[in-house]
Short mmCIF file of C-alpha atoms in Angstrom, two decimals:
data_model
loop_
_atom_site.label_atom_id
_atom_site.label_comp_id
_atom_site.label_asym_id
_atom_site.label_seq_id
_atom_site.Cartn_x
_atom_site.Cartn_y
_atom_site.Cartn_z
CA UNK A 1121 -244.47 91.19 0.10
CA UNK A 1122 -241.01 91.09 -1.53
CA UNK A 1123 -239.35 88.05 -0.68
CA UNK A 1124 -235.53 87.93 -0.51
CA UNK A 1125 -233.44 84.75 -1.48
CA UNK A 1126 -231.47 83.99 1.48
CA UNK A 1127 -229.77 80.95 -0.16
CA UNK A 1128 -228.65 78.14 1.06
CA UNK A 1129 -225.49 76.98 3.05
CA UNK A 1130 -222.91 75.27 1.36
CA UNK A 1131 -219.16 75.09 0.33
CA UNK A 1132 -218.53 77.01 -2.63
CA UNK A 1133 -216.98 74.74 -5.24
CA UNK A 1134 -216.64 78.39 -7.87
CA UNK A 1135 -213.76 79.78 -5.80
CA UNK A 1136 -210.90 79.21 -6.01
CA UNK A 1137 -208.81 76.89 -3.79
CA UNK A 1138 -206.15 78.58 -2.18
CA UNK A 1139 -202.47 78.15 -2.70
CA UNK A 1140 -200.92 75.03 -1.39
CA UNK A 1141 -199.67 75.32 2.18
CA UNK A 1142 -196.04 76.11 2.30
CA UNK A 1143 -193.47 73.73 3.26
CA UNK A 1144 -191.90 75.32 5.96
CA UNK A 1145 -193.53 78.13 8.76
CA UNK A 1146 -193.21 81.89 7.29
CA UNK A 1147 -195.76 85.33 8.33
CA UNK A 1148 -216.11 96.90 11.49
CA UNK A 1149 -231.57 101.91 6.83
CA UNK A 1150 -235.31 101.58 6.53
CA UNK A 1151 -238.83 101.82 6.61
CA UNK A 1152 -240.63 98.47 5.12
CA UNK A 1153 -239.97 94.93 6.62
CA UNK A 1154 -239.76 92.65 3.64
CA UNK A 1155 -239.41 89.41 5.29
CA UNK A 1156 -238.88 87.53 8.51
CA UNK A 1157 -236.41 83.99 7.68
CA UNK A 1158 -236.15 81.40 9.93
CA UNK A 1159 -233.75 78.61 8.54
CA UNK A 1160 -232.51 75.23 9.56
CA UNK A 1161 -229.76 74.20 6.92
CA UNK A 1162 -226.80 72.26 6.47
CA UNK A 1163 -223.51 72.14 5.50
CA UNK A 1164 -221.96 70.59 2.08
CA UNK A 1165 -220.90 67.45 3.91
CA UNK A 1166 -224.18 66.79 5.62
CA UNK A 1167 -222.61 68.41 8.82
CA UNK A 1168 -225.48 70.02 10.61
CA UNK A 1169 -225.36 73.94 11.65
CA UNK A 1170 -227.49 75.35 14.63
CA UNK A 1171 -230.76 77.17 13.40
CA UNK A 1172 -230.33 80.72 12.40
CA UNK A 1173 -232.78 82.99 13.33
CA UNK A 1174 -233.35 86.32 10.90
CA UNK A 1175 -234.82 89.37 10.48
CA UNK A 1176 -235.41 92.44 8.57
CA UNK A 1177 -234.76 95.52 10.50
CA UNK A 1178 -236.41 99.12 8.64
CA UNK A 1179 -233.60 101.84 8.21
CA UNK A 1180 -232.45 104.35 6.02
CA UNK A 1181 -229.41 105.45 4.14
CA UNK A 1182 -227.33 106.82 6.04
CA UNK A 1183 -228.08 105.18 9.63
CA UNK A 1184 -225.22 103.02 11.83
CA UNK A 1185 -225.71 99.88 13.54
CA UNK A 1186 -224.42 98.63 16.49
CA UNK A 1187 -224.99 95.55 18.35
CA UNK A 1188 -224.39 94.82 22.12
CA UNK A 1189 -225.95 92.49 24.53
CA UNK A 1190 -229.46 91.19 23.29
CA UNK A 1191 -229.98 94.81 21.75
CA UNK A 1192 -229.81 96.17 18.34
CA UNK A 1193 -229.09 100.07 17.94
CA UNK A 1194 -230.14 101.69 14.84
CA UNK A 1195 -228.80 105.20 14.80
CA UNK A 1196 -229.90 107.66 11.66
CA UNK A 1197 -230.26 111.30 10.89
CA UNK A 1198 -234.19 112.49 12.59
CA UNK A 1199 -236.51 113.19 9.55
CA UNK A 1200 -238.17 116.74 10.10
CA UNK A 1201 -235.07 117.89 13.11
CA UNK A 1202 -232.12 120.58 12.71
CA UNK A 1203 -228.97 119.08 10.68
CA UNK A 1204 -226.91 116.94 13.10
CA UNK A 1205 -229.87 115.50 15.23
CA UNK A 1206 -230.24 112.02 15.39
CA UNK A 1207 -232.83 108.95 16.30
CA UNK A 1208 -231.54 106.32 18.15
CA UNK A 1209 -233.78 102.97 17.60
CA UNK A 1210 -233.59 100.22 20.52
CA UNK A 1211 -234.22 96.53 19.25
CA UNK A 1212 -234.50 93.69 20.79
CA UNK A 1213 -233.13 90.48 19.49
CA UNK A 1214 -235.63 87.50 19.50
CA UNK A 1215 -233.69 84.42 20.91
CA UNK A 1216 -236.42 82.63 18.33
CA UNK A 1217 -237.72 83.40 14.58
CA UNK A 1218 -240.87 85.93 15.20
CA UNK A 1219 -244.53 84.22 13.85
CA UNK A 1220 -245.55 86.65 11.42
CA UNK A 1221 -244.04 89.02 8.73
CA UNK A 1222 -244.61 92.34 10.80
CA UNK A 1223 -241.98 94.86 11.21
CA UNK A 1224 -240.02 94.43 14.73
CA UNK A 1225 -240.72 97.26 16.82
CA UNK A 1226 -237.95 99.13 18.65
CA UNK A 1227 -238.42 99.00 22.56
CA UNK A 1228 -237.72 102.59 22.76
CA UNK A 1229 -236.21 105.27 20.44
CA UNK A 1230 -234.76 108.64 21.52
CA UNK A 1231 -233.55 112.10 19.68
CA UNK A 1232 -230.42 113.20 19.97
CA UNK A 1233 -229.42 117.09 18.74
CA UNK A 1234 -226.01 117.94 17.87
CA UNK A 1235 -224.68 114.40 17.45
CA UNK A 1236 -221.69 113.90 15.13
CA UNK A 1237 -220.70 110.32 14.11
CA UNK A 1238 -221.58 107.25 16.12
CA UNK A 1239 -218.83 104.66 16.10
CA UNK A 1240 -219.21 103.10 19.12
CA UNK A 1241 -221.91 101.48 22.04
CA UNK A 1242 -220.85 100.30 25.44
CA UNK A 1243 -223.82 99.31 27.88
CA UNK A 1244 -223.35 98.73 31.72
CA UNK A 1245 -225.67 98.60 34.36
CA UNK A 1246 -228.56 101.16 33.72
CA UNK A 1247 -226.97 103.01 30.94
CA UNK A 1248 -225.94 102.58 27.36
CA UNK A 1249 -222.85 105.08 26.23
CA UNK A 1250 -222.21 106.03 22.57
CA UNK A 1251 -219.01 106.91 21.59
CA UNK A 1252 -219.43 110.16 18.86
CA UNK A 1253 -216.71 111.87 17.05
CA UNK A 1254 -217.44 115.50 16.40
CA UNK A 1255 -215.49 118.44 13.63
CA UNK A 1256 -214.79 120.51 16.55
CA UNK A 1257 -213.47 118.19 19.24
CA UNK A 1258 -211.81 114.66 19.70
CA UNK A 1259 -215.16 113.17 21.26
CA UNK A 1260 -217.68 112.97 23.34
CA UNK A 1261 -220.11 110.52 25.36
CA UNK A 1262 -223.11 110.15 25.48
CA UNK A 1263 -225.29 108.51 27.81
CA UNK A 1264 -228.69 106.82 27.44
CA UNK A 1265 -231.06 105.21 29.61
CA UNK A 1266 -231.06 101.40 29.08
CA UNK A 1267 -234.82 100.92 29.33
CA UNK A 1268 -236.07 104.12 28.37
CA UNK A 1269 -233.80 105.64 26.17
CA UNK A 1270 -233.78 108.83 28.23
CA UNK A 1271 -230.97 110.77 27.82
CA UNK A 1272 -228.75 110.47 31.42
CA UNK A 1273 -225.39 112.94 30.39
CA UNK A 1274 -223.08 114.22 27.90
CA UNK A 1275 -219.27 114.62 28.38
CA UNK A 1276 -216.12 114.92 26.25
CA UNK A 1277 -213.91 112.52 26.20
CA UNK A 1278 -214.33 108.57 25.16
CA UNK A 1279 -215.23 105.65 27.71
CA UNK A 1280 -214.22 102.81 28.62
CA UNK A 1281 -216.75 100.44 30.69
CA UNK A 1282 -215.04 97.69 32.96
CA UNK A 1283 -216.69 94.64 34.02
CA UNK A 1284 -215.90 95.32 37.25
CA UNK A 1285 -218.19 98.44 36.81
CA UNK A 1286 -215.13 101.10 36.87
CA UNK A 1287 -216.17 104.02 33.97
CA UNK A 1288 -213.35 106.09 32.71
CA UNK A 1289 -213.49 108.36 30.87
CA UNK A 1290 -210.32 110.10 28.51
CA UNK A 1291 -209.72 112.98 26.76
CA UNK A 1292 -206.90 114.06 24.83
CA UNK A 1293 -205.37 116.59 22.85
CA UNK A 1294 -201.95 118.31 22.08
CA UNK A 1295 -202.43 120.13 24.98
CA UNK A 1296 -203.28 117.50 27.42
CA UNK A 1297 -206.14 116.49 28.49
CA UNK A 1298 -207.39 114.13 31.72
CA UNK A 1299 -208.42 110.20 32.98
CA UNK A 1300 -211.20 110.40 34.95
CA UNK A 1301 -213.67 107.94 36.71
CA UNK A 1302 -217.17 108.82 36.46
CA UNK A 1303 -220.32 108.04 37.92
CA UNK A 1304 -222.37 106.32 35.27
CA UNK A 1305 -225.76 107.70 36.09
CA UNK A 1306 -224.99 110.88 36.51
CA UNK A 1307 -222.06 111.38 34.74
CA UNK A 1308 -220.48 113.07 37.60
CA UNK A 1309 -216.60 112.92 38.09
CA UNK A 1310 -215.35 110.83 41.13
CA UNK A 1311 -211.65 111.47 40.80
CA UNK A 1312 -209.34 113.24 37.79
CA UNK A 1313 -205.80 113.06 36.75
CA UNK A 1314 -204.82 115.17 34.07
CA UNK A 1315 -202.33 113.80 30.90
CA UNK A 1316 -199.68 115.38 28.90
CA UNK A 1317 -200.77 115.11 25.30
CA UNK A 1318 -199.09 111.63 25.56
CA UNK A 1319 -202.28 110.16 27.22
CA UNK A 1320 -202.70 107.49 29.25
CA UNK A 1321 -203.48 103.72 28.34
CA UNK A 1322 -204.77 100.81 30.68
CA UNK A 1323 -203.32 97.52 31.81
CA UNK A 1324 -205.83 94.71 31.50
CA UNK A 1325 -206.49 91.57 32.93
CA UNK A 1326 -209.52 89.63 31.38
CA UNK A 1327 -210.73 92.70 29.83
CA UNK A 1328 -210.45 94.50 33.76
CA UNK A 1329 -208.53 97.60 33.89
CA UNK A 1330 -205.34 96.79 36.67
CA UNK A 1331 -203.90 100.14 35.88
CA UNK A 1332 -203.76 102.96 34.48
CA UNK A 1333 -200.22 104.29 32.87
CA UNK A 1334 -200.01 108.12 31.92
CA UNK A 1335 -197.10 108.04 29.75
CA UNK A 1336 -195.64 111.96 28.68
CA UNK A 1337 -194.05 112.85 25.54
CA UNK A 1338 -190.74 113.55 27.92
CA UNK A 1339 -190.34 113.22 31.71
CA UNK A 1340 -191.54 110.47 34.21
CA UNK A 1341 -194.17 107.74 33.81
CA UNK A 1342 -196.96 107.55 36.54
CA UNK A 1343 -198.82 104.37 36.95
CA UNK A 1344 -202.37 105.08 39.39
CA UNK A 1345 -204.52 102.87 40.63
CA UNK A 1346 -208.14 102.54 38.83
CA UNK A 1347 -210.49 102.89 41.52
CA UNK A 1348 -209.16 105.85 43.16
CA UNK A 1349 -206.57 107.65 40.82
CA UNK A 1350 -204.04 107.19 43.44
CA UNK A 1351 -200.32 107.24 42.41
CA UNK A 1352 -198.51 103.55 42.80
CA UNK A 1353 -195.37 103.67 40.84
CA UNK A 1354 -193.06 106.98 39.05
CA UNK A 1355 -190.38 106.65 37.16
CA UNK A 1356 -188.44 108.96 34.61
CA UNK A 1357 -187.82 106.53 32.13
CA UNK A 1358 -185.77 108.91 29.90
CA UNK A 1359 -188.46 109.52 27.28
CA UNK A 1360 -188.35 112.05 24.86
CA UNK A 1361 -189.64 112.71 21.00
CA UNK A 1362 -186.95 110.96 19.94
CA UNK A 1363 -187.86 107.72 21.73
CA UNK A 1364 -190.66 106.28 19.85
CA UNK A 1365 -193.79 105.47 21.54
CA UNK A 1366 -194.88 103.30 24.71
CA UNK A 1367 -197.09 99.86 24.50
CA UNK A 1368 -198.30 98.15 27.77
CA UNK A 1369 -198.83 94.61 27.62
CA UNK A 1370 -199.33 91.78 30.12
CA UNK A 1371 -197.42 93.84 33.15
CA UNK A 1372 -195.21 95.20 31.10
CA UNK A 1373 -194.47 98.72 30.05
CA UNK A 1374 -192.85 98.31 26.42
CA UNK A 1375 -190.89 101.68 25.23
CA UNK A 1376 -190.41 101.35 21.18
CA UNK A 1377 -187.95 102.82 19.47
CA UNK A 1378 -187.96 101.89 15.47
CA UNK A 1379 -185.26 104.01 14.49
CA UNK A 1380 -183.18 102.28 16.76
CA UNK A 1381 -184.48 98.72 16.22
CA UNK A 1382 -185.48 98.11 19.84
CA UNK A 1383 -187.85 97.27 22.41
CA UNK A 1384 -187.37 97.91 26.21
CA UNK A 1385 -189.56 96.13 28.66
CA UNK A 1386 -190.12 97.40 32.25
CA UNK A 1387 -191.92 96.16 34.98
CA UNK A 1388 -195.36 98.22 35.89
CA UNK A 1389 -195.02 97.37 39.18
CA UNK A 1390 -191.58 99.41 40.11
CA UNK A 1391 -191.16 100.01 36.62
CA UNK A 1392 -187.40 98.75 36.65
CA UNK A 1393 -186.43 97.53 33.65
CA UNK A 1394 -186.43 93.60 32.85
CA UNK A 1395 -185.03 93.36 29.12
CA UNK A 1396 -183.92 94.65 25.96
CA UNK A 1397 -184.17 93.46 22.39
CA UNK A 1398 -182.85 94.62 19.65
CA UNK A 1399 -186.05 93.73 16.64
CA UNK A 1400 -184.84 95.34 13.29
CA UNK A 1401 -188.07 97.02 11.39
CA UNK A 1402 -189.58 97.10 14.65
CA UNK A 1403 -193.01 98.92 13.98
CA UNK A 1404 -195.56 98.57 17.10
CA UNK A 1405 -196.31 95.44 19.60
CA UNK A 1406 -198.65 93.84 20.78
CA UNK A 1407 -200.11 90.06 22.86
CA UNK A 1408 -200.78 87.21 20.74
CA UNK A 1409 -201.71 83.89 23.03
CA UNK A 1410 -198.38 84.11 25.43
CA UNK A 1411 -196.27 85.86 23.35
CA UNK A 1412 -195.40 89.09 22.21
CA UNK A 1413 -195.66 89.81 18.26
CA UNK A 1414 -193.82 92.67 17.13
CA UNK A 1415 -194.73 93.42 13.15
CA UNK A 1416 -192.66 95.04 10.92
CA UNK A 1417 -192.45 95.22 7.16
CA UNK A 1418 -194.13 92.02 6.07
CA UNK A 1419 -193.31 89.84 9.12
CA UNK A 1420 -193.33 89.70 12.62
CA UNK A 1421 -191.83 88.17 15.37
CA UNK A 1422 -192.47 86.53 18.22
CA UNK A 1423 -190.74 87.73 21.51
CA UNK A 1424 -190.64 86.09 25.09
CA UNK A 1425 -192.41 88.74 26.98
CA UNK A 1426 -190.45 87.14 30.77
CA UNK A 1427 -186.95 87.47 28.42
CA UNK A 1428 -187.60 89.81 25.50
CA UNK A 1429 -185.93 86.40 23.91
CA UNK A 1430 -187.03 85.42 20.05
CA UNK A 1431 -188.47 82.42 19.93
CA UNK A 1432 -189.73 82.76 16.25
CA UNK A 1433 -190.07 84.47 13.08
CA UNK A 1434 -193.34 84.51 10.66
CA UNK A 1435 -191.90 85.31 7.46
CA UNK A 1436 -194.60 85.66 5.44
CA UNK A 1437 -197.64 87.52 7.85
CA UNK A 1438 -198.12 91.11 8.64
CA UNK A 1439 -199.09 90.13 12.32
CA UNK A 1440 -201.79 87.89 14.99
CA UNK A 1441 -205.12 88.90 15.66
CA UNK A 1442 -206.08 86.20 18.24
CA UNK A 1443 -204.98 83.43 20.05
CA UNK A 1444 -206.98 79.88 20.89
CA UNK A 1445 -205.82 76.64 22.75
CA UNK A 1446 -202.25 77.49 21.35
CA UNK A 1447 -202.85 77.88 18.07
CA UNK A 1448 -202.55 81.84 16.46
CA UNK A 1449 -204.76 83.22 14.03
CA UNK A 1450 -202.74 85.25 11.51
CA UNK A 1451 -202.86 87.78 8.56
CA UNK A 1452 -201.08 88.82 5.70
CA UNK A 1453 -202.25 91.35 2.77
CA UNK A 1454 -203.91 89.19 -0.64
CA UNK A 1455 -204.59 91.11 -3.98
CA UNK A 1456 -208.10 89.99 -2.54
CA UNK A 1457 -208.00 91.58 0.73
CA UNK A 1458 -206.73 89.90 3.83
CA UNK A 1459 -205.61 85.94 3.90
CA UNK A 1460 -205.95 84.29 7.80
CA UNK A 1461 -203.87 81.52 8.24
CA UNK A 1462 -203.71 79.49 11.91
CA UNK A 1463 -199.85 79.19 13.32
CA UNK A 1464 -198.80 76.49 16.04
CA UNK A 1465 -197.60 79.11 19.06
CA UNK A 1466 -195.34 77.38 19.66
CA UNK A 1467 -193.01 77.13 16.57
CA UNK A 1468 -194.51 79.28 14.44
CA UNK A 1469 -195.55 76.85 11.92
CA UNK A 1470 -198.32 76.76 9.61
CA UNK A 1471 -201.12 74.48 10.52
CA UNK A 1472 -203.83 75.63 8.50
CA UNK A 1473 -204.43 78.57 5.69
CA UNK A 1474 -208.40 79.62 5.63
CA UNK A 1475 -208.39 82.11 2.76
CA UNK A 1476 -209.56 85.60 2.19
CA UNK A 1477 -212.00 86.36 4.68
CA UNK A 1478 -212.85 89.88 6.56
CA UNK A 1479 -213.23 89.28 9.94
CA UNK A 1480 -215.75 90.81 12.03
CA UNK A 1481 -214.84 93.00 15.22
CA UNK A 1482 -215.07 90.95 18.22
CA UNK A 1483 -214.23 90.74 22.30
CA UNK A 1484 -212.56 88.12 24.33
CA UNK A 1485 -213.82 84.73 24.44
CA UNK A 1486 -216.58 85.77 21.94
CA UNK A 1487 -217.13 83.83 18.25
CA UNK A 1488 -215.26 84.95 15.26
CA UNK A 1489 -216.94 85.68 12.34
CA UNK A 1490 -216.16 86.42 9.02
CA UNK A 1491 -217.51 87.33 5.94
CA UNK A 1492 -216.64 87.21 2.20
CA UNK A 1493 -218.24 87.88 -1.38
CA UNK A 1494 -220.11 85.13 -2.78
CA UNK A 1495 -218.24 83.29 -5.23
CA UNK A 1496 -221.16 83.21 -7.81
CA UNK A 1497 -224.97 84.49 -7.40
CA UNK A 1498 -224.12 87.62 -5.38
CA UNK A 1499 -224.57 87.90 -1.56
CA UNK A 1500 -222.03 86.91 1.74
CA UNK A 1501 -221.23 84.07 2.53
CA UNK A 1502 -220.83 84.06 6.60
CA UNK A 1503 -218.65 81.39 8.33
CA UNK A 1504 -217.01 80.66 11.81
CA UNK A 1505 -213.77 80.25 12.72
CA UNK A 1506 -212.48 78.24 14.46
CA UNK A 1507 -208.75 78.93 15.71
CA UNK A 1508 -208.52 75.72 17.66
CA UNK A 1509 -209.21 73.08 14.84
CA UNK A 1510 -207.45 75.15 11.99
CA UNK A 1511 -210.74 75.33 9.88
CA UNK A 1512 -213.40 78.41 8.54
CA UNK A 1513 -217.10 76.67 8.97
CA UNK A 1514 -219.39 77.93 6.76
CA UNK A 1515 -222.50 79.23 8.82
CA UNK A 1516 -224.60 80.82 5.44
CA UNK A 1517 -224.34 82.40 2.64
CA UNK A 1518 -227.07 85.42 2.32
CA UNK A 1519 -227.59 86.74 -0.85
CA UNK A 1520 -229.71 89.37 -0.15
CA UNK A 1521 -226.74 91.03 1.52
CA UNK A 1522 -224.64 93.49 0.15
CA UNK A 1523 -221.79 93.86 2.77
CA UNK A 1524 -221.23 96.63 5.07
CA UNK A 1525 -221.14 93.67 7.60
CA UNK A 1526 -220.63 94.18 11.94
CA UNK A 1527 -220.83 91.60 14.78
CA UNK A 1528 -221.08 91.14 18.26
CA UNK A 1529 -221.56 86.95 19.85
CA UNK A 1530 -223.40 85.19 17.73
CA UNK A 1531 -225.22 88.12 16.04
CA UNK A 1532 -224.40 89.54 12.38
CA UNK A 1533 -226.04 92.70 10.92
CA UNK A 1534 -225.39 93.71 7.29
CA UNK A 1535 -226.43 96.00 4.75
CA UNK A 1536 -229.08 94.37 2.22
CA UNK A 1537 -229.14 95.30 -1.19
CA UNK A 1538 -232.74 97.29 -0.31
CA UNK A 1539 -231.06 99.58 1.88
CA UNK A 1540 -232.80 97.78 4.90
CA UNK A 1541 -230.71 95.94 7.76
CA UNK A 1542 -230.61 92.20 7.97
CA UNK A 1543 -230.14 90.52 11.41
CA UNK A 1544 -228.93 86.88 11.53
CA UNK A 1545 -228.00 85.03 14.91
CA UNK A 1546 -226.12 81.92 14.59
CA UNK A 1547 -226.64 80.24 18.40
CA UNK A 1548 -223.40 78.05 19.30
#
């Protein structure tokens, strides 16, 4: 059995420390199991980290892997099928390190023929959906039993799976296309609006869709209600090619215009217009915390979204990419890859830089991971962080990883330098 050197955890005195903090604020395999690792370990300072549980998943070059739930999917071209068929491998993840050394066994696995790239998995009640871009389309769904693997339907078009149980479904094109709710085990439509080739987006509320806004490349804006398509509020904003593009955020429809340096804000309800601000460089916009960042060139700032008012400017970051207890997590390009730094809401001031990290993909109220090269000895080191208290925690550092890191909770799968998948779960 080949045994590979997980390391230990522990600061990493080799790299180097970053830059001093300014004075002032500025702005997302495998055949043989090789081992099974189940490791309590601590921290440089003797502060103690929650057991990790790992494993060695079999894949082969080539395959994806997705995490959701308690499940692991392993998706990888079918040995002995037609070019473009696929096996899709169910795992699930032990809450505890297994006894033995034996391979983990998928709970189901299924074929599916005329696949084109997996880059997405959304489950829901009875059904996991995989999102699959194709050459000849702009991508379809498709749908799996949860248990069984079974294959349930397959539509164009790309999902989105509410809490609340709500699936709809989008497609998209420059002739138009259609928002649709659908019936997740049979994939049959319940209601259909069709778009302009300016789509529609969706107003959310705790990751709930509120509404939906089809928004056309000229004429009126339509804003329908989620569970039954119906119309609630039309308005001919004035749009045109010319205009820029449309952001919704909080319940506000946000028409961007860069070449004219502004940002309108209407209401979604009524959509009557509330403000106007005039944002030089003025790029795209989006929610960080209770604010609204608007990037452009290598800043952003920070906009009232009640007033459109500025409230302040981050000089030296590119833009937020979440929000805890007040504080901001922010990033600006490094000759090393992306630095995070933590931001008081507030004012905009610095409270904390953590360094080059690459941060994993992650949902609301989940854990934020990131991962980074090994300083020396070769392998990832994985850490938490922690928006809150300003600080990265190191979790582990793996050196029989190679990168080609993803996340989902407390669960991190990476490439190992075999070719195999390692699993790691970090519990809170």
């Amino acid at each position: 059995m080949t045994v590979i050197d997980l390391g230990e955890v522990r600061d990493e005195p080799d790299r180097e420390a970053p830059p001093p903090r300014p004075p002032r604020a500025v702005g997302r395999p495998l055949r043989v199991a090789l081992v099974l690792a189940f490791l309590v370990a601590t921290v440089a300072a003797a502060v103690p980290v929650p057991a990790r549980v790992g494993l060695v998943v079999p894949a082969r070059l080539g395959s994806e892997a997705f995490v959701h739930g308690d499940r692991l999917y392993v998706v990888e071209p079918a040995e002995g099928e037609t070019e473009g068929t696929v096996e899709v491998r169910a795992y699930a993840l032990p809450a505890r390190a297994p006894a033995d050394a034996a391979p983990p066994s998928p709970v189901w696995r299924s074929r599916v023929a005329g696949a084109g790239r997996f880059w997405q998995v959304q489950t829901g009640p009875g059904a996991v959906l995989f999102s699959v871009t194709g050459d000849q389309d702009d991508g379809q769904t498709i749908a799996l039993d949860a248990a069984t693997g079974r294959g349930l339907w397959r539509q164009p078009g790309y999902p989105w799976w509410d809490p609340a149980g709500i699936l709809l479904m989008q497609t998209g094109g420059e002739e138009g296309g259609a928002v649709r709710s659908v019936d997740p085990a049979s994939g049959r439509a319940l209601w259909s609006v069709p778009t302009t080739r300016g789509g529609a987006t969706y107003s959310l509320r705790h990751g709930r869709v509120e509404r939906i806004v089809l928004v056309p490349a000229e004429g009126r804006v339509e804003v329908r209600d989620p569970r039954s398509g119906a119309l609630t509020h039309a308005a001919d904003l004035g749009l045109d090619e010319a205009s820029g593009h449309v952001v919704v955020a909080y319940d506000l429809l946000l028409v961007v215009r860069p070449s004219a340096g502004m940002v309108t804000a209407y209401g979604l309800d009524g959509l009557r217009r509330r403000w106007e601000a005039r944002v030089p460089m003025v790029e795209h916009v989006t929610e960080c915390g209770e604010l609204l960042c608007v990037p452009g060139g290598n800043r952003f700032v920070a906009l009232d979204p009640a007033t459109g008012a500025l409230r302040w400017v981050g000089d030296r970051w590119f833009g937020v990419l979440s929000a805890q207890d007040g504080r901001l997590l922010a990033v600006a390009p490094g000759p090393l890859g992306d630095r995070l730094g933590v931001l008081d809401a507030a004012t905009g001031r610095e409270v904390a830089d953590l360094g080059t990290w690459q941060l994993m993909t992650w949902h609301a109220d989940e854990r934020l991971l990131a991962v980074r090269p090994a300083a020396a000895g070769g392998g990832v080191v994985v850490a938490e962080l922690d928006v809150a208290a300003g600080r990265a925690r190191v979790l582990d550092v793996l050196r029989g990883a190679s990168g080609d890191c993803r996340s989902r909770a407390d669960t991190l799968v990476c490439r190992l330098q075999t070719g195999e998948l390692g699993v790691w779960r970090y519990p809170g």
